[in-house]
Amino acid sequence: MSSTGTPTSTRRSPDELRALAAAGAAELDEASADEVIAWVARNFGAEAAAVACSMADAVLPHTVSRRLPGVDVLFLDTGYHFAQTHDTRGDVARLLPVRIVDVLPERTVTEQDAEHGSELFARDPNLCCALRKVDPLHRVLGGYEVWFTGVRRDEAPTRANTPLIAWDERNGLVKVNPLAAWSFEDILDYAGTHNVPVNPLMAQGYPSIGCAPCTKPVAEGDDPRSGRWASLAKTECGLHL
Ligand code: SF4
């Protein structure tokens, strides 16, 4: 199923959610991914939760939907994705018990080009990411109480201290990173064992997959995120700062 909408459930107050995040973080310091997801299922339920997914692999939607069937999976449809990424999105929609929510920027690529000039990603990638990823995600997250991300500590030094559960001040909801302690090999093992959809680019040197103009393959053993904005100082799109 595809949608650009948001759920309409009654939201608890930011103070209540912030307190819940603190309690969960204290309770689940060294918990497994499944224990973290079970905590969300007990305290929120599927209606209040969203799963962010880049469609590099579907391990996060798979693990979450086992406890929260019907959960929304947010796909940031920037207009710049590889064809393989759209194919993987289709596989996830077809094979997993989730609802895909296509999160769209306010402007199409053509409209953005008319306003800012073509190839904004090459001249001002921070603005391009803000317009096509960060702002649209912020808007859609306002309809939820908790969101899951696939951020892992082994992806980059900037992610080494990623907590399992935290309060997301910028977006005003609980942020859960159940795979924080997993390695890239753990992801591949889980995907193979459970027959989870994986973007075919992963086997072609792309351990981290974003928009096509800003993603290059990396050599074996290199920083998995070194192929993102490879010729620029930028290392993060801004979703997880
Ligand atoms: Fe734009 Fe590149 Fe960011 Fe995609 S990753 S939104 S193309 S700057």
XYZ file of C-alpha atoms and ligand atoms in Angstrom:
249
model
C 0.000 0.000 0.000
C 1.238 3.478 -0.762
C 0.351 6.755 0.855
C 1.602 10.249 1.484
C -0.588 10.666 4.559
C 0.022 10.269 8.261
C -1.870 8.363 10.935
C -4.481 10.230 12.939
C -4.171 8.528 16.339
C -4.311 10.698 19.450
C -0.800 11.614 20.389
C 0.516 11.738 23.931
C 2.147 14.987 25.015
C 5.864 15.602 24.379
C 6.504 15.489 28.142
C 4.861 12.059 28.421
C 6.822 10.751 25.433
C 10.094 12.213 26.687
C 9.590 10.471 30.059
C 8.783 7.206 28.303
C 11.991 7.470 26.238
C 14.055 8.024 29.387
C 12.431 5.054 31.140
C 12.973 2.811 28.128
C 16.602 3.855 27.756
C 17.266 3.052 31.410
C 15.401 -0.269 31.289
C 16.919 -1.538 28.025
C 20.552 -0.549 28.266
C 21.985 -3.786 26.790
C 18.842 -5.292 25.267
C 18.602 -7.250 22.042
C 16.876 -5.797 18.989
C 13.836 -7.981 19.609
C 13.606 -6.900 23.267
C 13.700 -3.259 22.188
C 10.982 -3.798 19.583
C 8.875 -5.713 22.143
C 9.169 -2.703 24.486
C 7.790 -0.463 21.721
C 4.975 -2.926 21.051
C 3.991 -2.874 24.752
C 4.192 0.884 25.171
C 3.015 2.234 21.787
C 1.543 -0.326 19.372
C 1.747 -0.327 15.574
C -0.561 2.687 15.023
C 1.804 5.082 16.766
C 5.022 3.744 15.241
C 6.879 4.332 11.991
C 9.914 2.582 10.511
C 12.357 4.583 8.388
C 13.793 2.511 5.558
C 16.259 3.507 2.815
C 15.491 0.262 0.958
C 19.134 -0.813 1.112
C 17.751 -3.848 2.921
C 14.507 -4.707 4.679
C 15.973 -6.128 7.886
C 14.535 -3.356 10.054
C 10.981 -3.553 8.613
C 11.166 -7.339 8.926
C 12.266 -7.372 12.568
C 9.768 -4.666 13.555
C 6.778 -6.096 11.682
C 7.142 -9.445 13.452
C 6.066 -7.657 16.676
C 4.100 -4.822 15.037
C 2.343 -6.167 11.940
C 0.810 -3.423 9.817
C 3.378 -0.853 10.919
C 4.045 2.082 8.598
C 7.356 2.009 6.692
C 8.500 5.477 5.616
C 10.296 5.639 2.274
C 11.805 9.046 1.481
C 11.049 9.209 -2.219
C 13.511 11.973 -3.139
C 13.121 11.590 -6.899
C 16.786 10.624 -7.168
C 16.777 6.932 -6.207
C 18.341 4.063 -8.147
C 15.882 1.848 -10.046
C 17.023 -1.032 -7.807
C 15.919 0.923 -4.741
C 12.410 1.336 -6.146
C 12.371 -2.372 -6.993
C 13.324 -3.199 -3.393
C 10.547 -0.911 -2.133
C 8.141 -2.945 -4.280
C 9.458 -6.206 -2.821
C 9.020 -4.919 0.725
C 5.437 -3.813 0.000
C 4.652 -7.197 -1.546
C 6.345 -9.508 0.951
C 6.145 -7.915 4.392
C 3.082 -7.140 6.565
C 3.690 -3.388 6.479
C 2.138 -0.264 4.950
C 4.574 1.678 2.783
C 4.287 5.451 3.150
C 6.014 7.308 0.318
C 7.265 10.537 1.867
C 7.491 13.173 -0.863
C 9.280 16.523 -0.949
C 7.124 19.614 -1.435
C 8.632 20.119 -4.901
C 9.357 17.685 -7.698
C 12.910 17.579 -9.043
C 11.755 19.671 -12.017
C 10.217 22.298 -9.731
C 13.326 22.339 -7.548
C 15.517 22.780 -10.643
C 13.374 25.738 -11.735
C 13.757 27.392 -8.324
C 17.364 26.562 -7.446
C 18.967 25.549 -10.738
C 19.717 22.016 -11.889
C 21.868 19.590 -9.911
C 21.461 21.333 -6.581
C 22.953 18.179 -5.029
C 26.327 19.076 -6.574
C 26.309 22.747 -5.536
C 24.531 22.715 -2.168
C 23.893 19.145 -1.019
C 22.897 20.277 2.472
C 20.036 22.345 1.038
C 19.084 19.531 -1.333
C 18.963 17.018 1.556
C 16.987 19.469 3.689
C 14.391 19.967 0.941
C 14.108 16.360 -0.173
C 14.760 14.369 3.031
C 14.981 16.204 6.348
C 11.983 18.543 6.031
C 9.614 15.922 4.519
C 10.551 13.415 7.222
C 10.021 16.011 9.944
C 6.555 16.762 8.588
C 5.461 13.130 8.463
C 6.911 12.203 11.875
C 4.512 14.669 13.486
C 1.814 12.002 13.144
C 3.643 9.371 15.210
C 4.871 8.872 18.774
C 7.895 6.713 18.003
C 10.104 6.001 15.001
C 12.554 3.213 14.284
C 15.796 3.739 12.399
C 18.406 1.287 11.136
C 21.354 3.390 12.366
C 24.261 1.204 13.512
C 27.300 2.104 15.618
C 29.688 0.410 13.191
C 28.648 2.587 10.219
C 30.808 5.599 11.061
C 32.681 7.189 14.008
C 29.869 9.763 14.252
C 27.467 6.922 14.976
C 29.619 5.049 17.521
C 27.518 6.146 20.512
C 24.092 5.555 19.001
C 21.668 4.659 21.839
C 18.971 2.001 21.564
C 16.273 4.434 22.707
C 16.406 8.225 22.905
C 14.245 11.330 22.847
C 14.372 12.997 19.425
C 14.188 16.667 20.317
C 14.132 17.989 16.762
C 11.207 15.846 15.630
C 9.421 15.645 18.986
C 9.021 11.881 19.369
C 10.819 8.790 20.669
C 13.622 7.489 18.458
C 14.495 3.796 18.579
C 17.592 2.240 16.999
C 17.154 -1.502 17.668
C 20.007 -2.530 15.346
C 22.530 -0.109 16.879
C 24.812 -2.904 18.121
C 24.603 -4.953 14.899
C 27.421 -5.236 12.353
C 27.074 -5.188 8.574
C 27.657 -8.972 8.656
C 24.798 -9.342 11.157
C 22.520 -7.562 8.673
C 23.551 -9.841 5.807
C 23.246 -12.975 8.002
C 19.751 -11.999 9.162
C 18.647 -11.143 5.623
C 19.909 -14.490 4.318
C 18.414 -16.532 7.162
C 14.990 -14.901 6.937
C 14.853 -14.389 3.170
C 14.501 -10.645 3.610
C 14.509 -8.367 0.517
C 17.926 -6.804 -0.095
C 18.783 -4.153 -2.658
C 20.923 -5.902 -5.332
C 23.337 -2.954 -5.213
C 24.498 -4.240 -1.810
C 26.270 -7.097 -3.610
C 27.828 -4.659 -6.073
C 29.921 -2.637 -3.607
C 27.219 -0.375 -2.138
C 26.991 -1.163 1.615
C 25.195 2.166 2.150
C 22.648 3.307 -0.444
C 21.208 6.779 -0.842
C 20.325 8.898 -3.864
C 22.002 7.877 -7.126
C 23.903 11.138 -7.775
C 25.411 11.033 -4.263
C 26.241 7.333 -3.823
C 29.314 5.541 -5.174
C 30.506 1.960 -4.595
C 33.276 1.482 -2.005
C 36.286 -0.841 -1.938
C 36.133 -3.855 0.377
C 37.242 -2.910 3.890
C 36.625 0.809 3.417
C 34.292 2.825 5.617
C 30.845 1.615 4.470
C 29.552 5.184 4.277
C 32.564 6.517 2.340
C 30.636 6.152 -0.916
C 28.051 8.718 0.193
C 28.826 12.263 -1.094
C 32.248 10.779 -1.877
C 33.829 13.907 -3.376
C 32.443 16.268 -0.711
C 33.093 16.965 2.977
C 29.487 15.980 3.728
C 29.000 12.607 5.466
C 25.380 12.731 6.730
C 22.130 13.786 5.086
C 21.014 15.352 8.362
C 18.330 12.856 9.365
C 20.317 11.537 12.325
C 22.305 14.511 13.564
Fe 19.905 15.612 -2.840
Fe 22.017 13.947 -2.830
Fe 20.752 14.603 -0.527
Fe 19.578 13.013 -2.340
S 21.443 12.562 -1.127
S 18.606 14.669 -1.253
S 20.285 13.949 -4.279
S 21.955 15.972 -1.884
